[in-house]
Amino acid sequence: MRASVTANRDYGIAKIDSRLYGAFLEHLGRAIYTGIYEPDHKSADANGMRKDVIELVRELKVPIVRYPGGNFVSAYNWEDGVGPRKARPTRLDLAWHTSESNAVGVHEFAQWSEAAGAEMMLAINLGSRGLDEARNFVEYVNGPTGSAWGDLRKKHGRSEPFAVRHWCLGNEMDGPWQVGHKTADEYGRLANEVAKTLRAFDRSLELIVCGSSNSDMKSYPEWERIVLEHTYDAIDHISLHMYFANRGKNTAEYLALNAKLDAYIGAIASTIEFVRARKRSRKRVTISFDEWNVWYHSNVQDREILGGAKGWPHAPRLLEDIYNFEDALQVGCILNTFIRRSDVVKIACIAQLVNVIAPIMTEPGGAAWRQTIFYPYYFASAYGRGEALQLSVKSPGYDSEVADNVPYLDIAGVHDEAGKTLTFFAVNRHGGETLDLDVDLQGFAAARVMDHQVMTSADLEAVNTLKKPMTVAPKAGSGAEVKDERLTARLPRHSYQMIRLALA
């Protein structure tokens, strides 16, 4: 089976924003406690943060991390997480039916973010709280000393402002499950007033308003239109969320789901343009896809805790999906979609980063290891910086429930002019045949293969575990070559590949 691609140096989509490879940490399960924070761990730094986890996050080159939620934030009092630890209250978290010690708050997260080399994106509670609490939080984090909130931050050990630029105005406010759920008009009006108030404090902030929790919501995409009608002139991004599952154990249908993702992004991009035209605005709002990942493996085992049968445990094992090789293929397809839609998607956050539906897992008191999905995320983040190319792709395909003629080849290309590289990320969706790939390199003279990494497995359900952390891992590829300005390679069935070319 053959697939041909044309990559023209002059046909670019957009410069990829580094924030496209962001991540998310919520006070949920073991994401924070025994995830990033474990003061008794042998690798813990002076702040109690696991250095083994920090090293893996730095390996991923995560540019920005959204915190502290998620559903958790919609009943969160930020004041509980500041000041002396001994004085911080334990609260019951209604979102995940657990207890929260508040041992980690904004100061501790800031210390961790600095150590991990990531920028903070903070979420504001617009579920159970409102405008005053929002502005007070922002002033506490970013305000100068000499004011009440700045002086309180100084009293708590931090004189200089944290200078957090990105602020999420609530979380999934369209969802009936959300504490403080609102209609689009109710939320849009509140978010606009909060945004205006925060702009009065600092006009340089980047503000993210809530879009749909997923594209199956009954309110989608009318929710986005109404919310943007209220907030367009006051905000910078609208958030979208989507999770991926293979409950039917149908690999072909599962690996076609990024076609649904692409349609979702397209619909909201059109909605943004519609509102922009109605408002006669020159401003361009973009998308923050700040929750995405595979999530379904742990659903059954989580029911007891989420249903309240275990009381209010602190940092239990929740949403600990153990990812298989098939999921690595899915994550590769998702990231390719974000690269191809980088003209409108400027921020994206894999949900989550550690233990909770995450690429990194830890054992309390023990090791940290890479899940299967770590690798396509790593390759995209490390080498998917530059300009996304508009590739012309000709590939055999198949019809699925979410789209017709889904190509067996899913591919994205990134040209890094400064680094003189051209990188392709390719997935062969076909479960039975090898794809012979032929790429016409137009305008990329004297290219040569400098790195070729391949992920394959005879078992789609193969996983990495504490005892066997390298069952699924990339290996150096062979056979990819450039001759007469054409790249050729063979993509085994159900495989992921990263092919990096050096340019003259």
PDB file of C-alpha atoms in Angstrom, residues 242-247 254-255 257 291-299 319-324 326-332 334 350-352 356-358 371-373:
ATOM      1  CA  MET A 242     -12.048  16.392  24.514  1.00  0.00           C
ATOM      2  CA  TYR A 243     -11.218  12.885  25.728  1.00  0.00           C
ATOM      3  CA  PHE A 244     -10.806   9.766  23.616  1.00  0.00           C
ATOM      4  CA  ALA A 245     -11.952   6.219  24.359  1.00  0.00           C
ATOM      5  CA  ASN A 246     -12.083   2.773  22.760  1.00  0.00           C
ATOM      6  CA  ARG A 247     -14.803   1.160  24.830  1.00  0.00           C
ATOM      7  CA  TYR A 254     -10.736   4.570  17.732  1.00  0.00           C
ATOM      8  CA  LEU A 255      -7.898   5.791  15.539  1.00  0.00           C
ATOM      9  CA  LEU A 257     -11.442   9.930  16.336  1.00  0.00           C
ATOM     10  CA  GLU A 291      -7.795  19.375  28.354  1.00  0.00           C
ATOM     11  CA  TRP A 292      -7.212  16.449  26.027  1.00  0.00           C
ATOM     12  CA  ASN A 293      -6.100  12.838  26.365  1.00  0.00           C
ATOM     13  CA  VAL A 294      -7.187   9.210  26.263  1.00  0.00           C
ATOM     14  CA  TRP A 295      -9.441   8.441  29.240  1.00  0.00           C
ATOM     15  CA  TYR A 296     -11.453   5.267  29.716  1.00  0.00           C
ATOM     16  CA  HIS A 297      -9.305   2.455  31.107  1.00  0.00           C
ATOM     17  CA  SER A 298      -9.865   3.357  34.764  1.00  0.00           C
ATOM     18  CA  ASN A 299     -13.584   4.219  34.649  1.00  0.00           C
ATOM     19  CA  LEU A 319      -8.148   8.032  36.969  1.00  0.00           C
ATOM     20  CA  GLU A 320      -4.928   6.025  36.748  1.00  0.00           C
ATOM     21  CA  ASP A 321      -5.274   4.844  33.177  1.00  0.00           C
ATOM     22  CA  ILE A 322      -2.506   2.425  32.214  1.00  0.00           C
ATOM     23  CA  TYR A 323      -1.933   3.243  28.579  1.00  0.00           C
ATOM     24  CA  ASN A 324      -1.242   0.676  25.903  1.00  0.00           C
ATOM     25  CA  GLU A 326      -2.804   1.600  20.769  1.00  0.00           C
ATOM     26  CA  ASP A 327      -3.153   4.734  22.936  1.00  0.00           C
ATOM     27  CA  ALA A 328       0.293   5.910  21.841  1.00  0.00           C
ATOM     28  CA  LEU A 329      -0.938   5.784  18.238  1.00  0.00           C
ATOM     29  CA  GLN A 330      -4.004   7.791  19.248  1.00  0.00           C
ATOM     30  CA  VAL A 331      -1.938  10.454  21.006  1.00  0.00           C
ATOM     31  CA  GLY A 332       0.253  10.706  17.923  1.00  0.00           C
ATOM     32  CA  ILE A 334      -4.150  13.966  18.259  1.00  0.00           C
ATOM     33  CA  ILE A 350      -2.460  17.188  27.893  1.00  0.00           C
ATOM     34  CA  ALA A 351      -4.637  16.122  30.822  1.00  0.00           C
ATOM     35  CA  GLN A 352      -2.975  15.292  32.972  1.00  0.00           C
ATOM     36  CA  VAL A 356      -3.933  10.905  36.653  1.00  0.00           C
ATOM     37  CA  ILE A 357      -4.537   9.974  32.968  1.00  0.00           C
ATOM     38  CA  ALA A 358      -0.912  10.886  32.476  1.00  0.00           C
ATOM     39  CA  GLN A 371       3.833   5.488  29.928  1.00  0.00           C
ATOM     40  CA  THR A 372       3.450   4.546  26.254  1.00  0.00           C
ATOM     41  CA  ILE A 373       1.926   7.941  25.413  1.00  0.00           C
TER      42      ILE A 373
END
